[in-house]
CSV table of N, CA and C in Angstrom, one decimal:
chain,number,residue,atom,x,y,z
A,92,UNK,N,6.5,29.8,-0.5
A,92,UNK,CA,5.8,29.0,-1.6
A,92,UNK,C,6.2,27.5,-1.4
A,93,UNK,N,5.3,26.6,-1.6
A,93,UNK,CA,5.5,25.2,-1.4
A,93,UNK,C,6.3,24.6,-2.6
A,94,UNK,N,6.6,23.3,-2.4
A,94,UNK,CA,7.3,22.6,-3.4
A,94,UNK,C,6.4,22.4,-4.6
A,95,UNK,N,7.0,22.5,-5.8
A,95,UNK,CA,6.2,22.3,-7.0
A,95,UNK,C,6.4,20.9,-7.6
A,96,UNK,N,5.4,20.5,-8.4
A,96,UNK,CA,5.5,19.2,-9.0
A,96,UNK,C,5.0,18.1,-8.1
A,97,UNK,N,5.1,16.8,-8.7
A,97,UNK,CA,4.6,15.7,-7.9
A,97,UNK,C,5.5,15.4,-6.7
A,98,UNK,N,4.9,14.8,-5.7
A,98,UNK,CA,5.7,14.5,-4.5
A,98,UNK,C,6.7,13.4,-4.9
A,99,UNK,N,7.9,13.4,-4.2
A,99,UNK,CA,8.8,12.3,-4.5
A,99,UNK,C,8.2,10.9,-4.0
A,100,UNK,N,8.6,9.9,-4.7
A,100,UNK,CA,8.1,8.6,-4.4
A,100,UNK,C,9.1,7.9,-3.5
A,101,UNK,N,8.6,7.0,-2.6
A,101,UNK,CA,9.5,6.2,-1.8
A,101,UNK,C,10.4,5.3,-2.6
A,102,UNK,N,11.6,5.1,-2.1
A,102,UNK,CA,12.6,4.2,-2.8
A,102,UNK,C,12.0,2.9,-3.1
A,103,UNK,N,11.2,2.3,-2.2
A,103,UNK,CA,10.6,1.0,-2.4
A,103,UNK,C,9.8,1.0,-3.7
A,104,UNK,N,8.9,2.0,-3.9
A,104,UNK,CA,8.1,2.1,-5.1
A,104,UNK,C,9.0,2.3,-6.3
A,105,UNK,N,10.0,3.1,-6.2
A,105,UNK,CA,10.9,3.3,-7.3
A,105,UNK,C,11.6,2.0,-7.7
A,106,UNK,N,12.0,1.2,-6.7
A,106,UNK,CA,12.7,-0.1,-7.0
A,106,UNK,C,11.7,-1.0,-7.7
A,107,UNK,N,10.4,-1.0,-7.3
A,107,UNK,CA,9.5,-1.9,-7.9
A,107,UNK,C,9.2,-1.5,-9.4
A,108,UNK,N,9.2,-0.2,-9.6
A,108,UNK,CA,8.9,0.3,-11.0
A,108,UNK,C,10.1,0.2,-11.9
A,109,UNK,N,11.3,-0.1,-11.4
A,109,UNK,CA,12.4,-0.2,-12.2
A,109,UNK,C,13.1,1.1,-12.3
A,110,UNK,N,14.2,1.1,-13.0
A,110,UNK,CA,15.0,2.4,-13.1
A,110,UNK,C,15.4,2.6,-14.6
A,111,UNK,N,14.4,2.9,-15.4
A,111,UNK,CA,14.8,3.0,-16.8
A,111,UNK,C,15.8,4.1,-17.2
A,112,UNK,N,15.8,5.2,-16.4
A,112,UNK,CA,16.7,6.3,-16.6
A,112,UNK,C,18.1,6.1,-16.0
A,113,UNK,N,18.3,5.0,-15.3
A,113,UNK,CA,19.5,4.6,-14.7
A,113,UNK,C,20.1,5.6,-13.7
A,114,UNK,N,19.2,6.5,-13.2
A,114,UNK,CA,19.7,7.4,-12.2
A,114,UNK,C,19.8,6.7,-10.9
A,115,UNK,N,20.7,7.2,-10.1
A,115,UNK,CA,20.8,6.6,-8.7
A,115,UNK,C,19.6,6.9,-7.9
A,116,UNK,N,19.1,5.8,-7.2
A,116,UNK,CA,18.0,6.0,-6.3
A,116,UNK,C,18.6,6.3,-5.0
A,117,UNK,N,18.2,7.5,-4.4
A,117,UNK,CA,18.8,7.9,-3.2
A,117,UNK,C,18.3,7.1,-2.0
A,118,UNK,N,19.3,6.9,-1.1
A,118,UNK,CA,18.9,6.2,0.1
A,118,UNK,C,18.0,7.0,0.9
A,119,UNK,N,16.8,6.5,1.3
A,119,UNK,CA,15.9,7.2,2.1
A,119,UNK,C,15.7,6.6,3.4
A,120,UNK,N,15.3,7.3,4.4
A,120,UNK,CA,15.0,6.8,5.7
A,120,UNK,C,13.9,5.8,5.6
A,121,UNK,N,14.1,4.6,6.2
A,121,UNK,CA,13.0,3.6,6.1
A,121,UNK,C,13.0,2.9,7.5
A,122,UNK,N,12.0,2.2,7.7
A,122,UNK,CA,11.8,1.4,8.9
A,122,UNK,C,11.4,0.0,8.5
A,123,UNK,N,11.1,-0.8,9.5
A,123,UNK,CA,10.8,-2.2,9.2
A,123,UNK,C,9.4,-2.3,8.7
A,124,UNK,N,9.2,-3.3,7.8
A,124,UNK,CA,7.8,-3.5,7.3
A,124,UNK,C,6.9,-3.8,8.5
A,125,UNK,N,5.7,-3.4,8.5
A,125,UNK,CA,4.8,-3.6,9.6
A,125,UNK,C,3.4,-3.8,9.1
A,126,UNK,N,2.6,-4.3,10.0
A,126,UNK,CA,1.1,-4.3,9.8
A,126,UNK,C,0.5,-4.2,11.2
A,127,UNK,N,0.2,-2.9,11.6
A,127,UNK,CA,-0.3,-2.8,12.9
A,127,UNK,C,-1.8,-3.2,12.9
A,128,UNK,N,-2.3,-3.5,14.1
A,128,UNK,CA,-3.7,-3.9,14.3
A,128,UNK,C,-4.7,-2.8,13.9
A,129,UNK,N,-5.8,-3.3,13.4
A,129,UNK,CA,-6.9,-2.3,13.0
A,129,UNK,C,-7.5,-1.8,14.3
A,130,UNK,N,-7.7,-0.5,14.5
A,130,UNK,CA,-8.3,0.0,15.7
A,130,UNK,C,-9.7,-0.5,15.8
A,131,UNK,N,-10.2,-0.6,17.1
A,131,UNK,CA,-11.5,-1.1,17.3
A,131,UNK,C,-12.6,-0.3,16.7
A,132,UNK,N,-12.3,1.0,16.6
A,132,UNK,CA,-13.3,1.9,16.0
A,132,UNK,C,-13.5,1.7,14.5
A,133,UNK,N,-12.6,0.9,13.9
A,133,UNK,CA,-12.8,0.6,12.5
A,133,UNK,C,-13.1,-0.8,12.2
A,134,UNK,N,-13.9,-1.4,13.1
A,134,UNK,CA,-14.1,-2.9,13.0
A,134,UNK,C,-14.8,-3.3,11.7
A,135,UNK,N,-15.6,-2.3,11.2
A,135,UNK,CA,-16.3,-2.7,9.9
A,135,UNK,C,-15.5,-2.9,8.7
A,136,UNK,N,-14.2,-2.4,8.8
A,136,UNK,CA,-13.3,-2.5,7.6
A,136,UNK,C,-12.1,-3.3,8.0
A,137,UNK,N,-12.1,-4.1,9.1
A,137,UNK,CA,-11.0,-4.8,9.5
A,137,UNK,C,-10.4,-5.8,8.5
A,138,UNK,N,-11.3,-6.5,7.8
A,138,UNK,CA,-10.8,-7.4,6.7
A,138,UNK,C,-10.1,-6.7,5.6
A,139,UNK,N,-10.6,-5.5,5.2
A,139,UNK,CA,-9.9,-4.7,4.2
A,139,UNK,C,-8.6,-4.2,4.7
A,140,UNK,N,-8.5,-3.7,5.9
A,140,UNK,CA,-7.3,-3.2,6.5
A,140,UNK,C,-6.3,-4.4,6.5
A,141,UNK,N,-6.7,-5.6,7.0
A,141,UNK,CA,-5.7,-6.7,7.1
A,141,UNK,C,-5.3,-7.2,5.7
A,142,UNK,N,-6.2,-7.2,4.8
A,142,UNK,CA,-5.8,-7.7,3.4
A,142,UNK,C,-4.8,-6.8,2.8
A,143,UNK,N,-5.1,-5.6,2.6
A,143,UNK,CA,-4.2,-4.7,1.9
A,143,UNK,C,-3.0,-4.4,2.7
A,144,UNK,N,-3.1,-4.4,4.0
A,144,UNK,CA,-1.9,-4.2,4.9
A,144,UNK,C,-0.9,-5.3,4.7
A,145,UNK,N,-1.4,-6.6,4.6
A,145,UNK,CA,-0.5,-7.7,4.4
A,145,UNK,C,0.2,-7.6,3.0
A,146,UNK,N,-0.6,-7.3,2.0
A,146,UNK,CA,-0.1,-7.2,0.7
A,146,UNK,C,1.1,-6.1,0.6
A,147,UNK,N,0.8,-5.0,1.2
A,147,UNK,CA,1.8,-3.9,1.1
A,147,UNK,C,3.0,-4.2,2.0
A,148,UNK,N,2.8,-4.8,3.2
A,148,UNK,CA,3.9,-5.1,4.1
A,148,UNK,C,4.8,-6.2,3.4
A,149,UNK,N,4.2,-7.2,2.7
A,149,UNK,CA,5.0,-8.2,2.1
A,149,UNK,C,5.8,-7.6,0.9
A,150,UNK,N,5.3,-6.5,0.3
A,150,UNK,CA,6.1,-5.9,-0.8
A,150,UNK,C,7.1,-4.9,-0.2
A,151,UNK,N,7.1,-4.7,1.1
A,151,UNK,CA,8.0,-3.8,1.7
A,151,UNK,C,7.7,-2.3,1.6
A,152,UNK,N,6.4,-2.1,1.2
A,152,UNK,CA,6.0,-0.7,1.0
A,152,UNK,C,5.4,-0.1,2.3
A,153,UNK,N,4.6,-0.9,3.0
A,153,UNK,CA,4.0,-0.4,4.3
A,153,UNK,C,5.0,-0.6,5.4
A,154,UNK,N,5.4,0.4,6.0
A,154,UNK,CA,6.4,0.4,7.1
A,154,UNK,C,5.9,1.0,8.4
A,155,UNK,N,6.6,0.7,9.4
A,155,UNK,CA,6.2,1.2,10.7
A,155,UNK,C,5.9,2.7,10.8
A,156,UNK,N,6.7,3.4,10.1
A,156,UNK,CA,6.6,4.9,10.1
A,156,UNK,C,5.4,5.4,9.3
A,157,UNK,N,4.7,4.5,8.6
A,157,UNK,CA,3.5,4.9,7.8
A,157,UNK,C,2.2,4.7,8.6
A,158,UNK,N,2.3,4.4,9.8
A,158,UNK,CA,1.1,4.0,10.6
A,158,UNK,C,0.1,5.1,10.6
A,159,UNK,N,0.4,6.4,10.8
A,159,UNK,CA,-0.6,7.4,10.8
A,159,UNK,C,-1.2,7.6,9.5
A,160,UNK,N,-0.5,7.6,8.4
A,160,UNK,CA,-1.1,7.7,7.1
A,160,UNK,C,-2.0,6.5,6.8
A,161,UNK,N,-1.5,5.3,7.2
A,161,UNK,CA,-2.3,4.1,6.9
A,161,UNK,C,-3.6,4.2,7.6
A,162,UNK,N,-3.6,4.6,8.9
A,162,UNK,CA,-4.8,4.7,9.7
A,162,UNK,C,-5.7,5.8,9.1
A,163,UNK,N,-5.1,6.9,8.7
A,163,UNK,CA,-5.9,8.0,8.1
A,163,UNK,C,-6.6,7.6,6.8
A,164,UNK,N,-5.9,6.8,6.0
A,164,UNK,CA,-6.5,6.2,4.8
A,164,UNK,C,-7.8,5.5,5.1
A,165,UNK,N,-7.7,4.6,6.1
A,165,UNK,CA,-8.9,3.7,6.4
A,165,UNK,C,-10.0,4.4,7.2
A,166,UNK,N,-9.6,5.4,8.0
A,166,UNK,CA,-10.6,6.2,8.6
A,166,UNK,C,-11.4,7.0,7.6
A,167,UNK,N,-10.7,7.6,6.6
A,167,UNK,CA,-11.3,8.3,5.5
A,167,UNK,C,-12.2,7.4,4.7
A,168,UNK,N,-11.7,6.2,4.5
A,168,UNK,CA,-12.5,5.2,3.7
A,168,UNK,C,-13.8,4.8,4.5
A,169,UNK,N,-13.7,4.7,5.8
A,169,UNK,CA,-14.9,4.4,6.6
A,169,UNK,C,-15.9,5.6,6.5
A,170,UNK,N,-15.3,6.8,6.5
A,170,UNK,CA,-16.2,8.0,6.4
A,170,UNK,C,-16.9,8.0,5.1
A,171,UNK,N,-16.2,7.6,4.0
A,171,UNK,CA,-16.8,7.5,2.7
A,171,UNK,C,-17.9,6.5,2.6
A,172,UNK,N,-17.7,5.3,3.2
A,172,UNK,CA,-18.7,4.3,3.2
A,172,UNK,C,-20.0,4.7,4.0
A,173,UNK,N,-19.8,5.4,5.1
A,173,UNK,CA,-20.9,5.9,5.9
A,173,UNK,C,-21.6,7.0,5.1
A,174,UNK,N,-20.9,7.9,4.4
A,174,UNK,CA,-21.5,9.0,3.7
A,174,UNK,C,-22.3,8.4,2.5
A,175,UNK,N,-21.9,7.3,1.9
A,175,UNK,CA,-22.7,6.7,0.8
A,175,UNK,C,-24.0,6.2,1.3
A,176,UNK,N,-24.0,5.7,2.6
A,176,UNK,CA,-25.2,5.2,3.1
A,176,UNK,C,-26.2,6.2,3.6
A,177,UNK,N,-25.7,7.4,3.9
A,177,UNK,CA,-26.5,8.5,4.6
A,177,UNK,C,-27.0,9.4,3.5
A,178,UNK,N,-28.3,9.5,3.3
A,178,UNK,CA,-28.9,10.3,2.3
A,178,UNK,C,-28.7,11.8,2.6
A,179,UNK,N,-28.3,12.2,3.8
A,179,UNK,CA,-28.1,13.6,4.1
A,179,UNK,C,-26.8,14.2,3.5
A,180,UNK,N,-25.9,13.3,3.1
A,180,UNK,CA,-24.7,13.8,2.6
A,180,UNK,C,-24.9,14.2,1.1
A,181,UNK,N,-24.4,15.4,0.8
A,181,UNK,CA,-24.5,15.8,-0.6
A,181,UNK,C,-23.5,15.1,-1.5
A,182,UNK,N,-23.8,15.1,-2.8
A,182,UNK,CA,-22.8,14.5,-3.7
A,182,UNK,C,-21.5,15.2,-3.7
A,183,UNK,N,-21.4,16.5,-3.5
A,183,UNK,CA,-20.1,17.2,-3.5
A,183,UNK,C,-19.3,16.8,-2.2
A,184,UNK,N,-20.0,16.5,-1.1
A,184,UNK,CA,-19.3,16.1,0.1
A,184,UNK,C,-18.7,14.7,-0.1
A,185,UNK,N,-19.5,13.8,-0.8
A,185,UNK,CA,-19.0,12.4,-1.1
A,185,UNK,C,-17.8,12.5,-2.0
A,186,UNK,N,-17.9,13.4,-3.0
A,186,UNK,CA,-16.8,13.5,-4.0
A,186,UNK,C,-15.5,14.0,-3.3
A,187,UNK,N,-15.6,15.0,-2.3
A,187,UNK,CA,-14.5,15.4,-1.6
A,187,UNK,C,-13.8,14.3,-0.8
A,188,UNK,N,-14.6,13.5,-0.1
A,188,UNK,CA,-14.1,12.4,0.6
A,188,UNK,C,-13.4,11.4,-0.3
A,189,UNK,N,-14.1,11.1,-1.4
A,189,UNK,CA,-13.5,10.1,-2.4
A,189,UNK,C,-12.2,10.6,-3.0
A,190,UNK,N,-12.1,11.9,-3.2
A,190,UNK,CA,-10.8,12.5,-3.7
A,190,UNK,C,-9.7,12.4,-2.7
A,191,UNK,N,-10.1,12.6,-1.4
A,191,UNK,CA,-9.1,12.4,-0.3
A,191,UNK,C,-8.6,10.9,-0.2
A,192,UNK,N,-9.6,10.0,-0.4
A,192,UNK,CA,-9.2,8.6,-0.4
A,192,UNK,C,-8.3,8.3,-1.5
A,193,UNK,N,-8.6,8.8,-2.7
A,193,UNK,CA,-7.8,8.6,-3.9
A,193,UNK,C,-6.3,9.1,-3.7
A,194,UNK,N,-6.2,10.3,-3.1
A,194,UNK,CA,-4.8,10.8,-2.9
A,194,UNK,C,-4.1,9.9,-1.9
A,195,UNK,N,-4.8,9.4,-0.8
A,195,UNK,CA,-4.1,8.6,0.1
A,195,UNK,C,-3.8,7.2,-0.5
A,196,UNK,N,-4.6,6.7,-1.4
A,196,UNK,CA,-4.3,5.4,-2.0
A,196,UNK,C,-3.1,5.6,-2.9
A,197,UNK,N,-2.9,6.7,-3.6
A,197,UNK,CA,-1.8,7.0,-4.4
A,197,UNK,C,-0.5,7.0,-3.7
A,198,UNK,N,-0.5,7.5,-2.4
A,198,UNK,CA,0.7,7.5,-1.6
A,198,UNK,C,1.2,6.1,-1.4
A,199,UNK,N,0.3,5.1,-1.3
A,199,UNK,CA,0.8,3.7,-1.1
A,199,UNK,C,0.8,2.9,-2.4
A,200,UNK,N,0.7,3.5,-3.5
A,200,UNK,CA,0.7,2.8,-4.8
A,200,UNK,C,-0.4,1.9,-5.0
A,201,UNK,N,-1.6,2.3,-4.5
A,201,UNK,CA,-2.8,1.4,-4.5
A,201,UNK,C,-3.8,1.8,-5.5
A,202,UNK,N,-3.5,2.6,-6.5
A,202,UNK,CA,-4.5,2.9,-7.6
A,202,UNK,C,-3.9,2.5,-8.9
A,203,UNK,N,-4.7,2.3,-9.9
A,203,UNK,CA,-4.2,1.9,-11.2
A,203,UNK,C,-3.2,2.9,-11.8
A,204,UNK,N,-3.4,4.2,-11.6
A,204,UNK,CA,-2.4,5.1,-12.2
A,204,UNK,C,-1.1,5.1,-11.4
A,205,UNK,N,-1.2,4.9,-10.1
A,205,UNK,CA,0.1,4.8,-9.3
A,205,UNK,C,0.8,3.5,-9.5
A,206,UNK,N,0.0,2.5,-9.9
A,206,UNK,CA,0.6,1.1,-10.0
A,206,UNK,C,1.0,0.9,-11.5
A,207,UNK,N,0.6,1.7,-12.4
A,207,UNK,CA,0.7,1.4,-13.8
A,207,UNK,C,2.1,1.1,-14.2
A,208,UNK,N,3.1,1.8,-13.6
A,208,UNK,CA,4.5,1.6,-14.1
A,208,UNK,C,5.3,0.7,-13.2
A,209,UNK,N,4.6,0.0,-12.2
A,209,UNK,CA,5.4,-0.9,-11.3
A,209,UNK,C,5.6,-2.2,-12.1
A,210,UNK,N,6.8,-2.6,-12.2
A,210,UNK,CA,7.2,-3.9,-12.8
A,210,UNK,C,7.5,-4.9,-11.7
A,211,UNK,N,6.7,-6.0,-11.7
A,211,UNK,CA,6.9,-7.0,-10.6
A,211,UNK,C,7.2,-8.3,-11.3
A,212,UNK,N,8.2,-9.0,-10.8
A,212,UNK,CA,8.6,-10.3,-11.4
A,212,UNK,C,7.5,-11.3,-11.0
A,213,UNK,N,7.1,-12.2,-11.9
A,213,UNK,CA,6.2,-13.2,-11.6
A,213,UNK,C,6.8,-14.2,-10.6
A,214,UNK,N,5.9,-14.8,-9.7
A,214,UNK,CA,6.5,-15.7,-8.7
A,214,UNK,C,7.2,-16.9,-9.4
A,215,UNK,N,8.4,-17.2,-8.9
A,215,UNK,CA,9.2,-18.3,-9.5
A,215,UNK,C,8.5,-19.6,-9.1
A,216,UNK,N,8.3,-20.5,-10.1
A,216,UNK,CA,7.8,-21.8,-9.9
A,216,UNK,C,8.9,-22.7,-9.5
A,217,UNK,N,8.6,-23.5,-8.5
A,217,UNK,CA,9.6,-24.4,-8.0
A,217,UNK,C,9.7,-25.7,-8.9
A,218,UNK,N,10.9,-26.1,-9.3
A,218,UNK,CA,11.0,-27.2,-10.2
A,218,UNK,C,10.8,-28.5,-9.4
A,219,UNK,N,10.6,-29.6,-10.1
A,219,UNK,CA,10.4,-30.9,-9.4
A,219,UNK,C,11.6,-31.3,-8.6
A,220,UNK,N,12.8,-30.9,-9.1
A,220,UNK,CA,14.0,-31.3,-8.4
A,220,UNK,C,14.1,-30.5,-7.1
A,221,UNK,N,13.7,-29.2,-7.1
A,221,UNK,CA,13.8,-28.4,-5.9
A,221,UNK,C,12.7,-28.9,-4.9
A,222,UNK,N,11.6,-29.4,-5.4
A,222,UNK,CA,10.6,-30.0,-4.5
A,222,UNK,C,11.1,-31.2,-3.8
A,223,UNK,N,11.8,-32.0,-4.6
A,223,UNK,CA,12.4,-33.3,-4.1
A,223,UNK,C,13.5,-32.9,-3.0
A,224,UNK,N,14.3,-31.9,-3.3
A,224,UNK,CA,15.3,-31.6,-2.3
A,224,UNK,C,14.7,-31.0,-1.0
A,225,UNK,N,13.6,-30.2,-1.2
A,225,UNK,CA,13.0,-29.7,0.0
A,225,UNK,C,12.3,-30.8,0.8
A,226,UNK,N,11.8,-31.8,0.1
A,226,UNK,CA,11.1,-32.9,0.8
A,226,UNK,C,12.0,-33.7,1.7
A,227,UNK,N,13.3,-33.8,1.2
A,227,UNK,CA,14.3,-34.6,1.9
A,227,UNK,C,15.1,-33.8,2.9
A,228,UNK,N,14.8,-32.6,3.2
A,228,UNK,CA,15.5,-31.8,4.2
A,228,UNK,C,15.1,-32.3,5.5
A,229,UNK,N,16.1,-32.3,6.4
A,229,UNK,CA,15.9,-32.7,7.8
A,229,UNK,C,15.7,-31.4,8.6
A,230,UNK,N,14.6,-31.4,9.3
A,230,UNK,CA,14.3,-30.2,10.2
A,230,UNK,C,15.3,-30.1,11.3
A,231,UNK,N,15.9,-28.9,11.4
A,231,UNK,CA,16.9,-28.6,12.4
A,231,UNK,C,16.3,-27.8,13.5
């Protein structure tokens, strides 16, 4: 019998969501943040691949070890887009593909429900004094 309940979330997502229960977040295996190049076969969605890849890599969520899942997400998305353009696809086939895309988006925290409890600090605004200090720095 398989595991029950929702799949465990990556430590990076748990850290972004905060730790209201004050339970220890286990150390999980992780690799370096990455953004691999979009395969040539997915040239129609390259801009989307690059945009969301950069966002998630900057957050530390998209890592080198996620490459297969990341590519699978965008291949499935490309299939969904082509299915929507093809009148031969039935509605139920489109819904199946859309549900697969939704599950893959949830793995990366890219849906409203998956992102709902993520707490992110707003970007810190640099004060005039810090701008002044940065302006006077000597390049080394």
